[in-house]
Coordinates of C-alpha atoms in Angstrom, one line a residue:
Chain N
M1 CA 117.8 197.3 103.7
S2 CA 118.3 194.4 101.4
Q3 CA 120.9 192.9 103.7
N4 CA 118.2 192.5 106.4
K5 CA 115.9 190.5 104.1
P6 CA 115.2 187.0 105.6
T7 CA 117.0 184.3 103.7
I8 CA 116.8 180.5 103.5
D9 CA 119.0 177.7 102.2
F10 CA 118.7 176.6 98.6
G11 CA 121.1 173.8 98.6
F12 CA 124.3 175.3 100.1
A13 CA 123.4 178.8 98.9
E14 CA 121.3 181.3 100.8
V15 CA 118.5 182.9 98.8
P16 CA 115.7 185.4 99.8
L17 CA 112.8 183.6 101.5
E18 CA 110.3 184.3 98.7
E19 CA 112.8 183.1 96.0
K20 CA 113.0 179.5 97.2
V21 CA 109.7 178.3 95.9
K22 CA 110.5 179.7 92.4
K23 CA 113.9 178.1 92.4
V24 CA 112.6 174.7 93.6
K25 CA 109.9 174.9 90.9
G26 CA 112.7 175.6 88.4
V27 CA 114.6 172.5 89.5
F28 CA 111.6 170.2 89.3
D29 CA 110.3 171.7 86.0
S30 CA 113.7 170.8 84.7
V31 CA 113.9 167.2 86.0
S32 CA 110.2 166.1 85.8
S33 CA 110.4 164.3 82.4
N34 CA 113.4 162.2 83.6
Y35 CA 112.5 162.1 87.2
D36 CA 111.6 158.4 87.4
I37 CA 114.6 157.2 85.4
M38 CA 116.9 159.4 87.5
N39 CA 115.5 158.0 90.7
D40 CA 116.1 154.5 89.5
V41 CA 119.7 155.3 88.5
M42 CA 120.5 157.4 91.5
S43 CA 119.3 154.9 94.1
M44 CA 120.1 151.8 92.1
G45 CA 116.4 150.9 92.3
V46 CA 116.4 151.0 96.1
H47 CA 113.9 153.9 96.2
R48 CA 111.3 151.3 95.2
L49 CA 112.0 149.3 98.3
W50 CA 111.9 152.4 100.6
K51 CA 108.5 153.3 99.1
R52 CA 107.3 149.8 99.4
H53 CA 108.3 149.8 103.1
T54 CA 106.4 153.1 103.6
I55 CA 103.3 151.6 102.0
E56 CA 103.6 148.6 104.2
L57 CA 103.8 150.7 107.4
S58 CA 100.9 152.9 106.4
G59 CA 98.5 150.2 107.5
I60 CA 96.2 151.5 104.8
R61 CA 92.8 149.8 104.2
P62 CA 89.9 150.1 101.8
G63 CA 87.9 153.2 102.4
N64 CA 90.8 155.3 103.7
V65 CA 91.4 158.9 102.5
V66 CA 95.0 159.6 101.7
L67 CA 97.0 162.7 100.9
D68 CA 100.2 162.1 98.9
L69 CA 101.8 165.5 99.3
A70 CA 104.7 166.3 97.0
G71 CA 103.4 163.2 95.3
G72 CA 105.3 164.0 92.1
T73 CA 105.1 161.3 89.6
G74 CA 102.7 159.2 91.7
D75 CA 104.7 156.2 92.9
L76 CA 103.0 156.1 96.2
T77 CA 99.6 157.3 94.9
K78 CA 99.5 154.3 92.5
E79 CA 99.9 151.8 95.4
F80 CA 97.6 153.7 97.7
A81 CA 94.8 153.9 95.1
K82 CA 94.9 150.2 94.6
R83 CA 94.5 149.7 98.4
V84 CA 91.8 152.2 99.2
G85 CA 89.5 150.9 96.5
K86 CA 86.4 152.5 95.2
T87 CA 85.2 153.6 98.6
G88 CA 88.4 155.4 99.4
R89 CA 90.2 158.4 97.9
V90 CA 93.8 159.4 97.2
V91 CA 94.8 163.1 96.6
L92 CA 98.0 163.6 94.7
A93 CA 99.2 167.1 95.6
D94 CA 102.3 168.9 94.5
I95 CA 103.4 172.5 94.2
N96 CA 104.8 171.8 90.8
E97 CA 102.4 171.6 87.9
S98 CA 104.7 169.7 85.5
M99 CA 105.3 167.0 88.1
V100 CA 101.5 166.6 88.6
R101 CA 101.0 166.3 84.9
V102 CA 103.6 163.6 84.6
G103 CA 102.1 161.8 87.6
R104 CA 98.6 162.0 86.2
D105 CA 99.5 160.7 82.8
R106 CA 101.5 157.9 84.3
L107 CA 98.7 156.8 86.6
I108 CA 96.0 157.0 83.9
N109 CA 98.3 154.9 81.6
A110 CA 98.5 152.4 84.5
G111 CA 94.7 152.2 84.7
I112 CA 94.5 154.0 88.0
A113 CA 91.5 156.3 87.8
G114 CA 88.2 157.1 89.6
N115 CA 89.6 157.3 93.2
V116 CA 92.5 159.7 92.6
E117 CA 92.3 163.5 92.6
Y118 CA 95.1 165.8 91.4
T119 CA 95.8 169.2 92.9
I120 CA 98.5 171.8 92.8
T121 CA 99.0 173.0 96.3
N122 CA 101.6 174.6 98.6
A123 CA 102.5 172.4 101.6
E124 CA 102.5 175.5 103.8
A125 CA 98.8 176.3 103.0
L126 CA 96.9 173.1 102.3
A127 CA 93.6 173.7 100.7
F128 CA 91.8 171.0 102.7
P129 CA 89.4 171.2 105.7
D130 CA 90.6 170.1 109.1
N131 CA 90.5 166.3 109.9
T132 CA 90.2 165.1 106.3
F133 CA 92.8 162.4 105.8
D134 CA 93.5 159.0 107.4
V135 CA 97.1 159.0 106.1
C136 CA 99.3 161.8 104.8
T137 CA 102.6 161.1 103.1
I138 CA 105.3 163.3 101.9
A139 CA 108.1 161.4 100.2
F140 CA 111.3 163.2 99.2
G141 CA 109.5 166.5 99.3
L142 CA 109.9 168.1 102.7
R143 CA 113.4 169.2 102.2
N144 CA 112.2 171.4 99.3
V145 CA 109.6 173.2 101.4
T146 CA 110.5 176.7 102.5
N147 CA 108.9 176.8 105.9
K148 CA 108.9 173.2 107.1
D149 CA 107.4 174.0 110.5
K150 CA 104.4 175.6 108.9
A151 CA 104.0 172.6 106.5
L152 CA 104.1 170.1 109.5
E153 CA 101.4 172.2 111.3
E154 CA 99.3 172.1 108.2
L155 CA 99.7 168.3 107.8
Y156 CA 98.7 167.9 111.4
R157 CA 95.6 170.0 110.8
V158 CA 94.3 168.0 107.9
L159 CA 94.9 164.7 109.5
K160 CA 92.0 163.0 111.2
P161 CA 92.4 162.1 114.8
G162 CA 94.1 158.7 114.8
G163 CA 95.6 159.5 111.5
Q164 CA 99.2 159.0 110.6
L165 CA 101.8 161.3 108.8
M166 CA 104.6 159.6 107.1
I167 CA 107.7 161.5 106.0
L168 CA 110.1 159.6 103.8
E169 CA 113.2 161.7 103.3
F170 CA 116.9 161.6 102.8
S171 CA 118.6 161.9 106.2
K172 CA 121.9 161.5 108.0
V173 CA 123.9 158.4 107.3
T174 CA 124.7 156.6 110.6
Q175 CA 127.7 154.5 109.4
P176 CA 130.8 156.7 109.1
L177 CA 132.5 154.8 106.3
L178 CA 129.3 154.7 104.3
A179 CA 128.9 158.4 104.9
K180 CA 132.2 159.2 103.2
F181 CA 131.4 157.1 100.2
Y182 CA 127.9 158.6 100.1
D183 CA 129.3 162.2 100.2
F184 CA 131.7 161.4 97.3
Y185 CA 128.9 159.8 95.4
S186 CA 126.5 162.7 96.0
F187 CA 128.8 165.5 95.0
N188 CA 131.0 163.9 92.3
I189 CA 129.0 161.2 90.7
L190 CA 125.4 162.2 91.1
P191 CA 125.6 165.6 89.3
K192 CA 127.6 164.0 86.5
M193 CA 124.9 161.4 86.1
G194 CA 122.3 164.2 86.1
K195 CA 124.2 165.8 83.2
L196 CA 124.5 162.5 81.3
I197 CA 120.9 161.3 81.7
A198 CA 118.9 164.6 82.1
N199 CA 121.4 167.0 80.7
D200 CA 121.0 169.0 83.9
E201 CA 124.0 169.0 86.2
D202 CA 122.9 172.0 88.4
S203 CA 119.5 170.5 89.4
Y204 CA 121.2 167.4 90.6
Q205 CA 123.9 169.4 92.4
Y206 CA 121.0 171.1 94.2
L207 CA 119.3 167.8 95.1
A208 CA 122.6 166.6 96.7
E209 CA 123.1 169.8 98.6
S210 CA 119.5 170.0 99.8
I211 CA 119.8 166.5 101.3
R212 CA 122.7 167.8 103.4
M213 CA 120.8 170.8 104.5
H214 CA 117.8 168.8 105.6
P215 CA 117.3 168.3 109.4
D216 CA 118.7 165.0 110.7
Q217 CA 116.5 162.3 112.2
E218 CA 116.3 163.6 115.8
T219 CA 115.8 167.2 114.7
L220 CA 112.9 166.3 112.4
K221 CA 111.4 164.2 115.1
Q222 CA 111.4 167.2 117.5
M223 CA 110.0 169.4 114.8
M224 CA 107.1 167.0 114.3
L225 CA 106.5 167.0 118.1
D226 CA 106.6 170.8 118.1
A227 CA 104.0 170.9 115.3
G228 CA 101.6 169.1 117.6
F229 CA 102.0 165.4 116.8
D230 CA 101.2 163.3 119.8
K231 CA 103.6 160.4 119.0
V232 CA 106.5 160.4 116.6
E233 CA 109.0 157.6 115.7
Y234 CA 111.4 157.1 112.9
L235 CA 113.0 154.2 111.1
N236 CA 116.4 154.4 109.4
M237 CA 116.6 152.7 106.0
S238 CA 119.9 151.8 104.3
E239 CA 121.9 153.0 107.3
G240 CA 120.1 156.3 107.5
I241 CA 120.5 157.4 103.8
V242 CA 116.8 157.6 104.1
A243 CA 114.6 157.9 107.2
L244 CA 110.9 157.3 107.5
H245 CA 109.4 159.5 110.2
R246 CA 105.9 158.6 111.4
G247 CA 103.7 160.9 113.5
W248 CA 100.3 160.3 114.9
K249 CA 97.5 162.7 115.8
Y250 CA 95.3 161.5 118.7
Chain P
M1 CA 108.2 151.5 119.0
S2 CA 105.6 149.5 117.0
K3 CA 106.7 146.3 115.4
Q4 CA 108.2 146.9 111.9
P5 CA 108.0 144.3 109.2
G6 CA 111.4 143.0 108.2
L7 CA 112.7 142.7 104.7
V8 CA 111.8 139.0 104.5
N9 CA 108.1 139.8 105.4
I10 CA 108.0 142.6 102.9
S11 CA 109.5 140.5 100.1
L12 CA 107.1 137.7 101.0
S13 CA 104.0 140.0 100.8
K14 CA 105.2 141.5 97.6
T15 CA 105.8 138.0 96.1
I16 CA 102.4 136.7 97.1
E17 CA 100.7 139.9 95.7
S18 CA 102.5 139.5 92.4
V19 CA 101.8 135.8 92.1
L20 CA 98.1 136.2 93.0
N21 CA 97.5 139.1 90.6
T22 CA 99.3 137.2 87.8
A23 CA 97.1 134.2 88.4
I24 CA 93.9 136.3 88.5
R25 CA 94.8 138.0 85.3
L26 CA 95.4 134.6 83.6
D27 CA 92.2 133.1 85.2
E28 CA 89.3 132.4 82.8
E29 CA 86.9 134.2 85.1
Q30 CA 89.3 137.1 85.9
G31 CA 89.0 136.6 89.6
Q32 CA 85.2 136.6 89.8
A33 CA 85.5 134.2 92.7
F34 CA 86.8 137.2 94.8
K35 CA 84.0 139.5 93.7
G36 CA 82.3 139.2 97.1
L37 CA 85.4 140.2 98.9
E38 CA 85.7 143.7 97.4
D39 CA 86.7 146.3 99.9
K40 CA 87.2 143.6 102.5
V41 CA 90.4 142.7 104.4
I42 CA 91.5 139.1 105.2
K43 CA 94.2 138.5 107.7
V44 CA 96.3 135.4 107.0
T45 CA 98.9 134.1 109.5
L46 CA 101.3 131.9 107.7
T47 CA 103.2 129.8 110.2
P48 CA 106.1 129.7 110.9
V49 CA 106.3 133.3 109.6
T50 CA 105.2 135.0 112.7
S51 CA 103.7 138.3 111.5
P52 CA 100.5 138.1 109.6
V53 CA 99.8 139.3 106.0
Y54 CA 96.7 141.2 105.1
F55 CA 94.9 140.7 101.8
L56 CA 93.1 143.8 100.6
F57 CA 90.6 143.2 97.8
T58 CA 89.6 146.1 95.6
S59 CA 88.6 146.6 92.0
Y60 CA 92.3 146.8 91.3
M61 CA 92.6 143.1 92.4
V62 CA 94.6 142.0 95.4
S63 CA 97.1 144.0 97.5
V64 CA 99.1 142.3 100.2
Q65 CA 100.7 144.1 103.1
N66 CA 102.1 143.4 106.5
Q67 CA 100.3 146.1 108.6
L68 CA 96.8 147.2 108.9
T69 CA 95.1 150.0 110.8
G70 CA 92.0 148.6 112.5
E71 CA 90.6 145.1 112.4
P72 CA 90.4 142.8 109.4
D73 CA 87.0 141.4 108.3
A74 CA 88.1 137.8 108.7
A75 CA 91.2 136.0 109.9
L76 CA 92.7 132.6 109.2
E77 CA 95.8 130.7 110.0
C78 CA 97.6 128.1 108.0
T79 CA 101.2 127.0 107.3
L80 CA 103.1 128.6 104.5
F81 CA 103.5 125.2 103.0
D82 CA 99.8 124.6 102.9
F83 CA 99.2 128.0 101.4
M84 CA 101.7 127.4 98.7
S85 CA 100.4 123.9 98.0
L86 CA 96.9 125.2 97.3
P87 CA 97.1 124.6 93.5
L88 CA 98.0 120.9 94.1
N89 CA 95.9 120.3 97.2
R90 CA 92.8 122.3 96.2
T91 CA 92.1 122.7 99.9
L92 CA 93.5 124.8 102.7
P93 CA 93.7 123.0 106.1
T94 CA 93.2 125.9 108.6
S95 CA 93.8 125.6 112.3
L96 CA 92.0 128.9 113.1
M97 CA 89.3 131.0 111.5
E98 CA 87.9 134.2 113.1
G99 CA 85.6 137.0 112.1
D100 CA 83.3 136.6 109.1
T101 CA 83.9 132.9 108.3
D102 CA 81.9 133.1 105.1
L103 CA 84.4 135.6 103.8
A104 CA 87.2 133.4 104.8
M105 CA 85.7 130.5 103.1
Q106 CA 85.1 132.6 99.9
F107 CA 88.8 133.6 100.1
I108 CA 89.9 130.0 100.3
D109 CA 87.5 128.9 97.5
G110 CA 88.8 131.7 95.3
L111 CA 92.4 130.7 95.9
C112 CA 91.6 127.0 95.3
G113 CA 90.1 128.0 91.9
L114 CA 93.2 129.8 90.8
D115 CA 95.9 128.1 88.7
I116 CA 98.9 129.4 90.6
D117 CA 102.2 128.4 89.1
W118 CA 104.6 129.0 92.1
E119 CA 107.3 127.1 90.2
E120 CA 107.4 129.7 87.5
H121 CA 107.6 132.6 90.0
L122 CA 110.2 130.7 92.1
S123 CA 112.3 130.2 89.0
H124 CA 112.8 134.0 88.7
Y125 CA 114.8 133.9 92.0
T126 CA 116.3 130.4 92.0
G127 CA 116.6 129.6 88.3
D128 CA 114.7 126.9 86.4
L129 CA 116.6 123.9 87.7
V130 CA 116.2 124.6 91.4
A131 CA 112.6 125.7 91.0
F132 CA 111.8 122.5 89.0
K133 CA 113.5 120.4 91.7
I134 CA 111.5 122.1 94.5
G135 CA 108.3 121.9 92.5
H136 CA 109.0 118.2 91.6
G137 CA 109.6 117.5 95.3
I138 CA 106.3 119.1 96.4
R139 CA 104.4 117.3 93.6
S140 CA 106.0 114.0 94.6
F141 CA 105.2 114.6 98.2
F142 CA 101.5 115.1 97.4
E143 CA 101.3 112.2 95.0
Q144 CA 103.0 110.0 97.6
K145 CA 100.6 111.3 100.3
Q146 CA 97.6 110.5 98.1
T147 CA 98.9 107.0 97.2
T148 CA 99.7 106.2 100.9
K149 CA 96.2 107.4 101.9
N150 CA 94.6 105.2 99.2
N151 CA 96.7 102.2 100.0
L152 CA 96.2 102.5 103.7
G153 CA 92.4 102.7 103.2
E154 CA 92.4 99.6 101.0
T155 CA 94.6 97.6 103.4
V156 CA 92.5 98.4 106.5
K157 CA 89.3 97.6 104.5
E158 CA 90.6 94.2 103.4
Y159 CA 91.9 93.4 106.9
L160 CA 88.5 94.2 108.5
Q161 CA 86.5 92.5 105.8
F162 CA 88.4 89.3 104.9
E163 CA 91.0 88.7 107.7
I164 CA 88.9 89.2 110.8
N165 CA 85.4 89.3 109.2
A166 CA 84.6 92.3 111.3
L167 CA 82.9 94.2 108.5
P168 CA 80.8 92.9 105.6
T169 CA 81.8 93.4 102.0
Q170 CA 80.0 95.8 99.7
S171 CA 78.0 93.0 98.0
Q172 CA 76.9 91.6 101.4
V173 CA 75.7 95.0 102.5
K174 CA 73.9 95.4 99.2
R175 CA 72.2 92.0 99.5
F176 CA 71.2 92.8 103.1
V177 CA 69.7 96.1 102.2
Q178 CA 67.7 94.4 99.4
Q179 CA 66.4 91.8 101.9
V180 CA 65.4 94.5 104.3
Q181 CA 63.6 96.3 101.5
Q182 CA 61.9 93.1 100.4
T183 CA 60.8 92.3 104.0
Q184 CA 59.5 95.9 104.3
D185 CA 57.4 95.5 101.1
E186 CA 56.0 92.1 102.3
I187 CA 55.0 93.7 105.6
D188 CA 53.3 96.5 103.8
Q189 CA 51.4 94.1 101.6
L190 CA 50.4 92.0 104.6
A191 CA 49.2 95.1 106.5
L192 CA 47.0 96.1 103.5
R193 CA 45.6 92.6 103.3
I194 CA 44.8 92.6 107.0
E195 CA 43.2 96.0 106.7
A196 CA 41.1 94.8 103.8
L197 CA 39.9 91.6 105.7
L198 CA 39.0 93.7 108.7
T199 CA 36.9 96.0 106.6
K200 CA 35.0 93.0 105.1
T201 CA 34.2 91.6 108.5

C-alpha cells in the first residue's frame, strides 16, 4: 500500500505528500538565523534589486492592505509598511515560526511598527476573508509550497477585485551560457558556501534543487490563469534567474 | 504588457528617496514642512526622464517609486536639473501643475526648505573630485545667472533713465510723490476753509 502513497518533490528527492511541509520547515528552521547574510552572499546583493523592482511594480499607495506571504525576514514588508502609512496595513505571513520571529525582531529594530501584523499561516489555507488585500506578494516562497495550485487559488480568493498578486521566484535561465555557469554555481559553490557560512550544506543543496524543480515562466503563468487570475504577465530579471509574475483579479 | 520601469528609473527613484530622507533626518524641523502631505501622493515628471516618479509621504518619511495604482493627489512637472538645483535656487519653476495645487505648493516649499547636499550623495558614485567639479559647475552657473540678471537690470535701468530720459530716477519719483501729497494736503485745507466760510454765511 505504501507504494501507492502520493509523493511530491523535495528538491530532487520524492517524499510523501504530507512530509514536505515538515521537511521545508526543517530547512528554514536551520537557515533562519543566517538567512539574510546568505541571501546577500548567494546573490551577490542582487536580491535587493529584484525586491526593489517588485516594490516599484506593486504601485502601492498609502492606505493599501498588503499580504507578504512567505514574508520570511521581512525585506518586502519593511518597504511596504513605509509606503502604506498609518492608514494602511501589511500582514507578514509565513508557515515557519522561526522566520517570522526573525522578521518581527528585525522590523521592530528598524522602527517599523503599528501597521504590520505577523501571522503563521499555510499558503494553501489562508486565514483571511475573501477580497481582503490590495496587493499580495510571495517572494522566493512558492517553490516550497506543497500544493502550488491550491495556494494560487487561495491568493486569488483573498485579493480584492482590482488587486495584484506578485510572485518573485527563481526561474529558468534564458541564456544558455549563463545557464551552464548558473548550474555549476548552484550545485558546486552554493552548498559549500552554505556549509561555510551557515554550517548547513544540505539545506542549501535543497534550495538549489528546489529551484530546478520549480515550474518555468510559461508554466507558472498558465497555473496562475488556471487559478482564476484574469490577466497574468511576467518579467525576467537577470536573464531569467528570477522571474516576477504578476496576476490581476478583476 | 504594462510599461516597466527601467534600471535607470529605479536607481533614480532610489537615489532621490535616499537623498530626501537623509536631508529630512538632518533637518532642524525633521520634515515638519511635509506634515500636511501625510498619506498623500505627489506625482513629479522630471524631464527629460520620461516616466514620472511618485512621492509617497507617510509617518516613515518619504518613499519614491515609479508606479502607482490609482491617481496621485497632485502632479507637477519640472526638469531634473531644476529639481536638483532646488537647494541653490530655492524655487522650482514648474511648467505644469495638476490636482490639489495647495499640496503641490506645500511639496515645493518643503523641498525648498531642505538643505539637500546632492554633491555629497553624488560623490558616492563618482568620487569626490568629479562630484566637486559638477557641484562647482552648477554653483557657478547659478552665480553667473544671478550676476547676469542683476547687471542686465542695472544696465537697462540706466539706459532708460539717463541715456534716453524715458524713465525718471528714484529721487525724481520720490520728489514727485511728495509734491502730489503736498498738493493733496493743500486742497484738503482749502476745501475745509471753503466749507467753514459757507457755514458762516
